[in-house]
XYZ file of C-alpha atoms in Angstrom:
639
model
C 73.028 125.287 73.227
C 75.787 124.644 75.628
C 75.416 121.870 78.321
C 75.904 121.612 82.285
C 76.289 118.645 84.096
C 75.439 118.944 87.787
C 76.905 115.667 89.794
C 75.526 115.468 93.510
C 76.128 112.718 96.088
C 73.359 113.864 98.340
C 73.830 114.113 102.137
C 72.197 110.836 103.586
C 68.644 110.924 100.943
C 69.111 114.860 101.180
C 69.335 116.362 98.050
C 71.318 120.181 97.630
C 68.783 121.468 95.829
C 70.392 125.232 95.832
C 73.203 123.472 93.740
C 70.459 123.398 90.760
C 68.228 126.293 91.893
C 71.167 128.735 91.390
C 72.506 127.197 88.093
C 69.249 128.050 86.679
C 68.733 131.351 88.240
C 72.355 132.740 87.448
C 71.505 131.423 83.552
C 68.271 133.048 83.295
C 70.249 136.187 84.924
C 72.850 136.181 82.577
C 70.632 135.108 79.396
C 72.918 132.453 79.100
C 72.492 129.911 76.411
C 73.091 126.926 77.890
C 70.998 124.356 79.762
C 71.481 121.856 82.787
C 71.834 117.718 83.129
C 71.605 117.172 87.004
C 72.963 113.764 88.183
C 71.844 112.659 91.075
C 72.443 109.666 93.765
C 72.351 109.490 97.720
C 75.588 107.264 97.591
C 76.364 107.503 101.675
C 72.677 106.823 102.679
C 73.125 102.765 103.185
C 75.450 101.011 105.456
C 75.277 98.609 102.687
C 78.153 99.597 100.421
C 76.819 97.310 97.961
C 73.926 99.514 97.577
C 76.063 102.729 97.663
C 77.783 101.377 94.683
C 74.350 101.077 92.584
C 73.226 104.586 93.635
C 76.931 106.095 92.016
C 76.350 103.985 88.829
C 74.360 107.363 87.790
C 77.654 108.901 87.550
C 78.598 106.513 84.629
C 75.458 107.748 82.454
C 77.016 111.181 81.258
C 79.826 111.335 78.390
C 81.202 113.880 79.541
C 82.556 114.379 75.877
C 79.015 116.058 75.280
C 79.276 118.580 78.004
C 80.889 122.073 78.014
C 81.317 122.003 81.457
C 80.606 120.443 84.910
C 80.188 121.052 88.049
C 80.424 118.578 91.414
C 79.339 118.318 94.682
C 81.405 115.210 96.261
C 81.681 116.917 99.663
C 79.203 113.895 100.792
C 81.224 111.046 98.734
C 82.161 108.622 101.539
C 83.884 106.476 98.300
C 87.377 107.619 97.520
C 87.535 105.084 94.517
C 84.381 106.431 93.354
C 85.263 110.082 93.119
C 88.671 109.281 91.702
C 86.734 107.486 88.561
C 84.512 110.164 87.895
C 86.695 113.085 88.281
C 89.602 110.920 85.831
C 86.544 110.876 83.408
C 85.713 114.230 83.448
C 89.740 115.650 83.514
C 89.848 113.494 80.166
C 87.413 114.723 78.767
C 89.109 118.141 78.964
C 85.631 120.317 79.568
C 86.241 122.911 82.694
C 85.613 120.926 85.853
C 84.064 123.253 89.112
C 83.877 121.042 92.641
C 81.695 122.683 94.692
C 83.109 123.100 98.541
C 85.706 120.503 98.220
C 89.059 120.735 97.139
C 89.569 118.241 93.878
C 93.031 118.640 91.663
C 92.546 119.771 88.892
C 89.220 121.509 89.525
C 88.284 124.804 90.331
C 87.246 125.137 94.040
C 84.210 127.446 94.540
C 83.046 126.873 98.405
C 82.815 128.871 101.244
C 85.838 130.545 102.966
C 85.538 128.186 106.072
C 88.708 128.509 107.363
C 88.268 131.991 107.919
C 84.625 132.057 108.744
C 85.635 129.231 111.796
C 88.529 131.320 112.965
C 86.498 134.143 113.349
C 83.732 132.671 115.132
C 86.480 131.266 117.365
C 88.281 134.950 118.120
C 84.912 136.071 119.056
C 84.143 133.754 121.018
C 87.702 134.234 122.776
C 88.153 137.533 122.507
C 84.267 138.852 123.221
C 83.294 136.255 125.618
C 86.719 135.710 126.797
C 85.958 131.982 126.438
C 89.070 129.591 127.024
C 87.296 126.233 127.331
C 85.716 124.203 124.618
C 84.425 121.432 123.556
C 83.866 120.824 119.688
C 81.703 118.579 117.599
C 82.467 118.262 114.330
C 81.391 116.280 111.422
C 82.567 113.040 109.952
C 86.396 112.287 110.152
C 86.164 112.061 105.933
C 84.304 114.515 105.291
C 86.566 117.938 103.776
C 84.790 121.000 105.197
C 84.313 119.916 108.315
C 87.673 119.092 108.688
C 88.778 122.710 107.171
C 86.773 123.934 109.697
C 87.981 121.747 112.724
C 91.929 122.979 111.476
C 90.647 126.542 111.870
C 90.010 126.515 115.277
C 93.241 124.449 116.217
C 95.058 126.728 114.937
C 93.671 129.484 116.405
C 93.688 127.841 119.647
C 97.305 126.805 119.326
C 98.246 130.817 118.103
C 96.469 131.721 121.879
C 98.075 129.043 123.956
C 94.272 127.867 124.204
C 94.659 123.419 125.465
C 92.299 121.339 123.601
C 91.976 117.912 125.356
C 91.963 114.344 123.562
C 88.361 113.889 124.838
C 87.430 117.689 123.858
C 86.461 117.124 120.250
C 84.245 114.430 118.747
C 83.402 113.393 115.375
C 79.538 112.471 113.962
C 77.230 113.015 111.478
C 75.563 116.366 110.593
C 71.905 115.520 111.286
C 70.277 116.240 114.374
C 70.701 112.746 116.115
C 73.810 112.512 115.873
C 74.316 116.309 117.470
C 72.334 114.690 120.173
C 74.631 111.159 120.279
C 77.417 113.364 120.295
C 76.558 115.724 123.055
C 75.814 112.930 125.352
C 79.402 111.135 124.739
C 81.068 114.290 125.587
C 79.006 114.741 128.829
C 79.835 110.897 129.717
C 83.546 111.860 129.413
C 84.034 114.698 131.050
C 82.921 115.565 134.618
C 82.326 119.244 134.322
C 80.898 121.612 131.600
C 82.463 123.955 129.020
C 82.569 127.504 128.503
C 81.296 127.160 124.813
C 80.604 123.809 122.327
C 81.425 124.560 118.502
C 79.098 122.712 116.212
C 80.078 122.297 112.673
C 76.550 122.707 111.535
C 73.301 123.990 112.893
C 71.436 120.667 113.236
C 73.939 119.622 115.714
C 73.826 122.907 117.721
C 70.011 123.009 118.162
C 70.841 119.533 119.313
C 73.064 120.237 122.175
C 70.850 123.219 123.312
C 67.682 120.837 123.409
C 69.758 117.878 125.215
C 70.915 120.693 127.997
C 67.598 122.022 128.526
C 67.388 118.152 129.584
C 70.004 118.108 131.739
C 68.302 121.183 134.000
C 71.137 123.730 132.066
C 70.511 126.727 129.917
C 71.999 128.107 126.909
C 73.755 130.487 127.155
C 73.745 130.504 130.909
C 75.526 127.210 131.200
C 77.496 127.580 128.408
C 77.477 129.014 124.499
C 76.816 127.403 121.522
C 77.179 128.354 117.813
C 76.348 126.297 114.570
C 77.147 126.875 111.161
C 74.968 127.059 107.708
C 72.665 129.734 108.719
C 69.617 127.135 108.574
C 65.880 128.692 108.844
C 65.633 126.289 111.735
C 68.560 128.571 113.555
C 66.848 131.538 113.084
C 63.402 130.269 114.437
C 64.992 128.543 117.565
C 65.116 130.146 120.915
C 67.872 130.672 121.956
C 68.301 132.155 118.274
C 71.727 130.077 117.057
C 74.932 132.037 116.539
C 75.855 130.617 112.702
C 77.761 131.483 109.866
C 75.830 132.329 106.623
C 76.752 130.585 103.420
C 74.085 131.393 101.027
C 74.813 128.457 98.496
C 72.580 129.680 95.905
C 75.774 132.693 95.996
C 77.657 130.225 95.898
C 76.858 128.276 93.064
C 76.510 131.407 90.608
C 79.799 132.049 91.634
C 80.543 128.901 89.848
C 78.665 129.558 86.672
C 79.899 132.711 86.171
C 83.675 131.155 86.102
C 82.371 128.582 83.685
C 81.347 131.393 81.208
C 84.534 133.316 81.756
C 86.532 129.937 80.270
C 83.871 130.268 77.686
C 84.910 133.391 76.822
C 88.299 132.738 76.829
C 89.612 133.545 80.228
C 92.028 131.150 82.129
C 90.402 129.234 84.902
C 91.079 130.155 88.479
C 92.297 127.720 90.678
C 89.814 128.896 94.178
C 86.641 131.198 94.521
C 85.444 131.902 97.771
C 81.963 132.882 98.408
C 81.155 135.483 101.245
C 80.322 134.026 104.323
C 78.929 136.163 106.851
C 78.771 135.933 110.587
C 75.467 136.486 112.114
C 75.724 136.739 116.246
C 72.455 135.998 118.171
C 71.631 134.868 121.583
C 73.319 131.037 121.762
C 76.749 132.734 122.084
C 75.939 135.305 124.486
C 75.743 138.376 122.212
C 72.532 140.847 122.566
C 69.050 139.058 120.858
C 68.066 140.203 117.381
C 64.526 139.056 116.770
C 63.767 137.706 112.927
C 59.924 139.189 111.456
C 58.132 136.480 113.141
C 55.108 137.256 111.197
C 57.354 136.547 107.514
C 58.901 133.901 108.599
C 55.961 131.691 110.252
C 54.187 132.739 106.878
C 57.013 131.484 105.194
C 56.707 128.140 107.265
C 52.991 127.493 107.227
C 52.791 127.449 102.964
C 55.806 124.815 103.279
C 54.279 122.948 105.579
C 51.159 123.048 103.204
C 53.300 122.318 100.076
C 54.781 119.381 101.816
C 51.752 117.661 102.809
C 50.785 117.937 98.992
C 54.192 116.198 98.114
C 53.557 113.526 100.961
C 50.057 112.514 99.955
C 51.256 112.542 96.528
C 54.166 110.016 97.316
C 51.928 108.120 99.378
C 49.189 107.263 96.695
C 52.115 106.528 94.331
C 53.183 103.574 97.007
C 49.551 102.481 97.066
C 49.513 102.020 93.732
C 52.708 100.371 92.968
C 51.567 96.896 93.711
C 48.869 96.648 91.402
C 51.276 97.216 88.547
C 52.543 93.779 86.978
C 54.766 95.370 84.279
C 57.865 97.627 84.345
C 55.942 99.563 81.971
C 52.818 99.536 84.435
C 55.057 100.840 86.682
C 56.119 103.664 84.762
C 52.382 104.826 83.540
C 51.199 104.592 87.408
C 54.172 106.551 88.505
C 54.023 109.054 85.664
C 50.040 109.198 86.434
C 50.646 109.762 90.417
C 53.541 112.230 90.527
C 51.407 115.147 89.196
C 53.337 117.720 91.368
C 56.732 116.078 90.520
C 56.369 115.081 87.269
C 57.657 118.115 85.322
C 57.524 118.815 81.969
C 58.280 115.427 80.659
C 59.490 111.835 82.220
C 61.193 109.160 81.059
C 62.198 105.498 82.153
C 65.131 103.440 80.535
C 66.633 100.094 81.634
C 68.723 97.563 80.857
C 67.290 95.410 77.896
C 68.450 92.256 80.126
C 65.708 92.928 82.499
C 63.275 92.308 80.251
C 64.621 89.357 79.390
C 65.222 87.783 82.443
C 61.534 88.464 83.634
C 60.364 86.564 80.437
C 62.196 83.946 81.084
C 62.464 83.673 77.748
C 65.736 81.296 76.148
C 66.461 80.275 79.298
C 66.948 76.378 79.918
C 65.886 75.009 83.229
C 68.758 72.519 82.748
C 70.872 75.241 82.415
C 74.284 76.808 84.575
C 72.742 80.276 84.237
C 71.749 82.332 87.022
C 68.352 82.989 88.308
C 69.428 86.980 88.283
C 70.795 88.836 85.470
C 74.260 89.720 84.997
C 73.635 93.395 84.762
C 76.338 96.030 84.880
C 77.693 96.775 88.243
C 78.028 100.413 88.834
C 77.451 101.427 85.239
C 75.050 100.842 82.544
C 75.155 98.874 79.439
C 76.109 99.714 75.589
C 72.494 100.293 75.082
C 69.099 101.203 77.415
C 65.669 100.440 76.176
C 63.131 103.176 76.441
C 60.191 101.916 78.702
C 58.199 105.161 78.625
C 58.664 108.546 77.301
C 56.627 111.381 77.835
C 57.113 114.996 77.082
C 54.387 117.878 77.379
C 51.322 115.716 77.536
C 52.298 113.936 74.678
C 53.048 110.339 75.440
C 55.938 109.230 72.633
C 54.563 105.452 72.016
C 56.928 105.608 69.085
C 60.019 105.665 71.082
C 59.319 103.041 73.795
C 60.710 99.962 73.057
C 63.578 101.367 71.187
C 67.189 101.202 72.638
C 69.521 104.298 73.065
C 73.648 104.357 73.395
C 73.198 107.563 74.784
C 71.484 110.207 76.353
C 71.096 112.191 73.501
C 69.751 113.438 71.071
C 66.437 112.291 72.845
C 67.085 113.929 76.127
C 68.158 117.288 74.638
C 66.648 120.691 75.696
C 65.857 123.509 73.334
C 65.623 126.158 75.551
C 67.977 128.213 77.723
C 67.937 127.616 81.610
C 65.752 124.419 80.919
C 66.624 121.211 82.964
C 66.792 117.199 83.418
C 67.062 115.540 86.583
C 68.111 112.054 86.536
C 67.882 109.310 89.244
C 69.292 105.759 89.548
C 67.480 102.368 89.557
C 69.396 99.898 91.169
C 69.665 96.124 93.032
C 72.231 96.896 95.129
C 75.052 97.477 93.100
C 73.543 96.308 90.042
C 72.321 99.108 87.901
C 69.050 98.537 85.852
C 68.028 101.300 84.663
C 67.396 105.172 85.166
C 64.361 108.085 85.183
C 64.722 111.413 84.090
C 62.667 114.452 85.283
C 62.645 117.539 83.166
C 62.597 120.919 84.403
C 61.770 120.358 88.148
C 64.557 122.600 89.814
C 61.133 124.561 91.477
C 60.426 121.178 93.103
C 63.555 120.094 94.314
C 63.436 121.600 97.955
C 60.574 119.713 98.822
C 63.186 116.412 98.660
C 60.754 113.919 97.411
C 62.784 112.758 94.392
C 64.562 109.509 96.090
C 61.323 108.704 97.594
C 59.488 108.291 94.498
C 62.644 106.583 92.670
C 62.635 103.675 95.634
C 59.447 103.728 95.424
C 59.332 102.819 91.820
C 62.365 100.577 91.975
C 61.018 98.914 94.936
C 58.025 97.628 93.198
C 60.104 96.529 89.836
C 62.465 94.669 92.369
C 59.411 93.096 93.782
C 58.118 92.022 89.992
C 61.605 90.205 89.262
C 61.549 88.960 92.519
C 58.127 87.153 91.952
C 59.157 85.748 88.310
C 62.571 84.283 89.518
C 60.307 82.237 92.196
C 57.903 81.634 89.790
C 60.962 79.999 87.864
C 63.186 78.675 90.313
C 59.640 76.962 90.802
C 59.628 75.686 87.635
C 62.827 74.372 87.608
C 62.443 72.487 90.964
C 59.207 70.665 88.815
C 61.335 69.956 86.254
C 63.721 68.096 88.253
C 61.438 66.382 90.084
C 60.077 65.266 86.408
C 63.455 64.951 84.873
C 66.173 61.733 84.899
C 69.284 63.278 85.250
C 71.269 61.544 83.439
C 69.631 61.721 79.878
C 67.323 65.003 80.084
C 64.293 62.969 79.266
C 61.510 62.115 81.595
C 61.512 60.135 85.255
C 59.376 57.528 86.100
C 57.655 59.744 88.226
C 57.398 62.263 84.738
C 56.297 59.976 82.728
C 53.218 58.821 85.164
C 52.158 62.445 84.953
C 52.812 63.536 81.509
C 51.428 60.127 80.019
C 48.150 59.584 81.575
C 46.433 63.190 80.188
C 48.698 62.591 76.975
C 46.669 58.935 76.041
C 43.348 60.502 77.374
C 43.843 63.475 75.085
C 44.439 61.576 71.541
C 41.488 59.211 72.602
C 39.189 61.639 72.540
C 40.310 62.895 69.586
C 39.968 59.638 68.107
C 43.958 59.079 67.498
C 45.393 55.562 67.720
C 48.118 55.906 69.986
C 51.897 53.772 70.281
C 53.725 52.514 73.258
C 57.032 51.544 73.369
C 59.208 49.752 75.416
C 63.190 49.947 75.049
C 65.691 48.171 76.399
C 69.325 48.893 75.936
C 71.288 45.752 74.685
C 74.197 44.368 76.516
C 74.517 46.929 79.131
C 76.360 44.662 81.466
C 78.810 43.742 79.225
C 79.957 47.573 78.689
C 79.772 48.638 81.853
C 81.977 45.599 82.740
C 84.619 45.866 79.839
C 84.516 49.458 79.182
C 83.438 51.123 82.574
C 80.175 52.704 83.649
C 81.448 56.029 81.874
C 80.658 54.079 78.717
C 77.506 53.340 80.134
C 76.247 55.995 80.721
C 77.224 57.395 77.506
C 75.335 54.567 76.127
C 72.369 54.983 78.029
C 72.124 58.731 76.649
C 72.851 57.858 73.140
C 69.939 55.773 73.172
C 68.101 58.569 74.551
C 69.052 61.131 72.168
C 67.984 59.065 69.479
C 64.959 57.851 70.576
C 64.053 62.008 70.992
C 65.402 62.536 67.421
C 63.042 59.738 65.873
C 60.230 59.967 67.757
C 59.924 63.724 67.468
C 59.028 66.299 70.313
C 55.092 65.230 70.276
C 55.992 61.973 72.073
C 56.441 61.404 75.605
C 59.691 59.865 76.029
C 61.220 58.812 79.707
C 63.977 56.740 81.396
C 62.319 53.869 83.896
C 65.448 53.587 85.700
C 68.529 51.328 84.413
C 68.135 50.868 80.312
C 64.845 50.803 80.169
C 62.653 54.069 78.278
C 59.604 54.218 77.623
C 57.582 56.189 74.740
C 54.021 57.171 73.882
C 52.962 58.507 70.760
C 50.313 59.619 68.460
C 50.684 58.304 65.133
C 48.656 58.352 61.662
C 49.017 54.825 60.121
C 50.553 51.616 60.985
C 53.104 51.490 58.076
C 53.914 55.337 59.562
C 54.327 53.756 63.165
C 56.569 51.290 61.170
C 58.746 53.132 59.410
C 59.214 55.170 62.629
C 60.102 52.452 64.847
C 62.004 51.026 62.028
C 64.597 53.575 62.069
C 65.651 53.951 65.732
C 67.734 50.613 65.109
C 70.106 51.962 62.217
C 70.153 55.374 63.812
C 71.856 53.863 66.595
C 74.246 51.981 64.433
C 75.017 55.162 62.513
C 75.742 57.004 65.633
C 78.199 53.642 66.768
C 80.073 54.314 63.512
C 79.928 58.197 63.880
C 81.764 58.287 67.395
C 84.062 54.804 66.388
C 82.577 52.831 69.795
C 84.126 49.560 70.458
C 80.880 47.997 71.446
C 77.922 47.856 70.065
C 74.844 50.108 69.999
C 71.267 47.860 69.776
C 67.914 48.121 71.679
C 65.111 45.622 72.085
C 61.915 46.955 71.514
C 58.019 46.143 71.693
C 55.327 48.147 70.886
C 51.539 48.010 71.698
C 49.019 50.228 69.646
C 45.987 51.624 72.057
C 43.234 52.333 68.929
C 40.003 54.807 70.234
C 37.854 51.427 71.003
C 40.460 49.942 73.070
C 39.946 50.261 76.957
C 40.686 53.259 78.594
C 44.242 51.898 80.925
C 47.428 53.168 79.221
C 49.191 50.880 81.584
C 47.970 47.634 80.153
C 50.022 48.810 76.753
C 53.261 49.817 79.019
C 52.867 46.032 80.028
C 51.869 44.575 76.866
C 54.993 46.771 75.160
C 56.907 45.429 77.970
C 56.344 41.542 77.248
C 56.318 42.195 73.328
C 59.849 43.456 74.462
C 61.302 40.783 76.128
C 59.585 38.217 73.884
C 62.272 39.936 71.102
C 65.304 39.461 73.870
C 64.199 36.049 73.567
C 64.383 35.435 70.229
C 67.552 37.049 69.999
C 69.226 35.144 73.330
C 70.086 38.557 75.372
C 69.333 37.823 78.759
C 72.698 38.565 79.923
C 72.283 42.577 79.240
């Protein structure tokens, strides 16, 4: 079984759906064995590059190794650098490369014949209408057939001696509100009209004719207008729109069949133009040519019926999102909700990091790391774990939790014709993860695919959203709780932790320890060997008291040198041997590190037994005066 990739940067969150629609058909056709991988991203929706950047890191997910050939549609791809990686990928790899109406080195070309098609909608403009003064409005300055098409007529015009002025021609986007934007700059520089406006799409020329019906003009009274794309929305509008027919679907067999020629052996052309045919209605001035009404509306009302399906669909899928509290949740609900777009099976993979992030799990709160994972930017990790797999009706428990290095063999199809779409998940330029739809190329046009992939990484952005607070949270607590300098616990720790510590082992009938420490001869370091030393001293005693006192105790810094500890313990001669040991451990560690003063404590203990009264701070001050009473004895007043 031989393997297409399909790479699309969609038009804003618009989605060529005839790219895949015609792959499929042409295979089926031509009984090809072979089957599609369709990646997918809307990579010039944002204004946030940032975000751009995560949507392309679906472009890093195919080896392109694996494929026997490729086609692209980058005509949309606002990111030079991102187009060069991917196409330096796939010329590496060697497999024959088709770009889809854009010129890429390297690659065949298969695309419309736009030059041509624009110079002759110019001529007949000229030479029918005898039209000599025009405005155009083209689409972005980057974007390549647009400005193929923009060449054409300047070309023309300068072969007929036809002036263009600076302020003639204006540059936007290819959507309808920016045909209406544009129309209005050009009226507020010019003070009189044209003869004709040349749109480079038929958005923006149902846009100018709506904005002069505004203005109290008419089209084509006032002056002509022609689009290009042959939209349905051209042939429905009054006046019907003079366009230019590119029937992609054409198109894109076109390109298949020139991948099974190098198949078979053939050498690769270098262009392949599809037939683009000129269709003259009313918006130019040519003689009306009504569509079959009837078919058409027919055609319009079961959309509009298939849509609100799709919508509703979407819709409960959003309503549901925020009672999920698991990626995995997530993935059931969405799998669950998108019964029209689900296809015949549906995956989820992300980064393994996620998961461990969210549990917090490992992570210190003393720690330098970052609240957010360091996921890949742009690209995705050695590995993915499966979060859900489904194929058929079969939900494949087995394979969720596993991790992948690749796509396949899990993702491969065993028929001919048979498809997977797949669709970033992304913060911002971070990628985390990825869902694959198979064989949905019937439910493309309906463009509901990015919806329900922000919706679903919406609500897992939402779900590590809530855990970092919950731990940036924590970690606030535990500095509050925590002295600094040692890692143990604050006064203000210690008066929390202790009080339901002592209640806890009295009703369990333990005899419970307090301690109070004092370091020896502080003063006379910090004076003779800095308060570096100090504080080095300070924590040594720290760390030891926390290596013989175990983690059960409660252990904290009262400011200065003086700690604190409470303590469960089994026998007196345990409690001795215990407290017995903290002494030489800090003598050992003097020796270990070679310190040129000494290492020594003073410490007195009180015992709280289940009879005693209930007030752990009577034993903090009777360990406190047991404490100094052995400072006494041993003349250290001067620490």
């Amino acid at each position: 079984m031989k393997k297409i990739a399909l790479l699309m940067d969609s038009w804003h969150r618009y989605m060529v759906a005839a790219w895949a629609i015609g792959t499929v058909q042409e295979l089926k056709k031509r009984k090809i064995d072979a089957c599609l991988y369709i990646f997918c991203c809307a990579g010039n929706w944002s204004l946030d590059e940032e975000y751009n950047e995560g949507e392309h890191g679906i472009f890093s997910l195919p080896n392109f190794n694996e494929f026997d050939g490729v086609l692209v549609d980058f005509s949309n791809m606002l990111s030079d650098n991102e187009e060069q990686i991917v196409t330096e990928r796939i010329r590496y790899s060697g497999i024959p490369a088709i770009s889809l109406q854009k010129q890429i080195e390297g690659f065949t070309y298969v695309g419309p014949d736009n030059y041509s098609a624009m110079r002759q909608m110019t001529a007949h403009l000229h030479e029918v209408h005898h039209i000599n003064k025009f405005w155009l409005m083209m689409g972005p300055e980057e974007n390549f057939e647009s400005n193929v098409r923009e060449k054409a007529i300047r070309d023309y015009m300068n072969e007929k001696g036809i002036s263009l002025g600076k302020n003639d021609a204006i540059h936007v986007d290819f959507d309808y509100q920016a045909g209406v934007r544009g129309y209005r700059e050009l009226r507020s520089t010019h003070s009189d009209l044209p003869e004709a406006i040349i749109c480079v799409n038929d958005n923006q020329a149902i846009a100018v004719c709506e904005e002069a019906e505004k203005d109290g003009l008419k089209v084509p009274g006032d002056f002509a207008v022609t689009g290009f794309d042959n939209f349905d929305k051209a042939g429905f509008y009054s006046p019907r729109i003079t366009t230019m027919s590119n029937v992609r679907e054409k198109l894109v067999a076109k390109a298949v069949d020139a991948l099974i020629d190098v198949w078979n052996g053939y050498p690769a052309p270098k262009k392949i133009y599809n037939t683009v045919d000129f269709l003259t209605y009313e918006s130019c001035g040519c003689h009306p040519r009504h569509a079959d009404i009837r078919a058409n509306l027919k055609k319009m009302v079961l959309e509009n019926i298939n849509q609100d399906k799709y919508s509703t669909e979407l819709l409960e899928l959003e309503s549901v999102m925020s009672m999920c509290h698991s990626v995995t949740e997530v993935a059931e609900e969405a799998d669950k909700h998108l019964e029209l777009l689900r296809g015949d099976a549906f995956y989820m993979m992300v980064d393994p990091k996620l998961f461990a992030e969210l549990s917090l799990n490992g992570v210190l709160p003393n720690s330098r790391e970052k609240l957010t994972a360091s996921f890949c930017r742009g690209c995705y990790p050695l590995q993915m774990e499966i979060v859900y797999a489904r194929d058929g009706d079969k939900r494949l428990k087995e394979y969720e939790g596993q991790m992948i290095s690749d796509i396949f063999p899990l993702l491969n199809l065993d028929r001919p014709a048979e498809d997977f779409l797949f669709l970033p998940l992304h913060f911002k330029e971070s990628s985390i993860g990825y869902i694959a739809f198979k064989n949905v190329t019937g439910c493309l046009d309906k463009q509901m695919y990015f919806q329900a992939a922000i919706t679903i990484q919406r609500r897992i952005k939402e779900l590590y959203n809530e855990k970092a607070s919950r731990e940036v949270n924590r970690r606030l607590l535990y500095l509050y709780k925590t002295d600094s300098l040692t890692g143990v616990l604050n006064r203000v720790g210690y008066n929390e932790e202790s009080v339901s510590y002592f209640e806890i082992h009295r009703r369990r009938g333990q005899q419970v320890y307090v301690m109070f420490c004092d370091l020896d001869r502080l003063k006379y370091i910090n004076d003779n060997y800095g308060h570096k030393a100090g504080d080095r001293a300070i924590r040594d005693l720290a760390k030891t008291l926390c290596q013989v006192l175990g983690k059960d105790s409660v252990i904290a810094r009262m400011g200065g040198d003086e700690f604190v500890a409470m303590g469960s313990f089994a026998s007196e001669d345990d409690l001795n041997d215990m407290i017995g040991g903290i002494k030489p451990r800090l003598k050992a560690l003097q020796k270990e590190k070679r310190l040129p003063y000494d290492l020594d404590v003073s410490i007195g203990t009180s015992i709280a037994r289940p009879t005693d009264r209930n007030d752990p701070e009577y034993f903090v001050k009777e360990a406190d005066k047991r404490m100094y009473e052995e400072k006494q004895k041993h003349h250290q007043f001067t620490s």
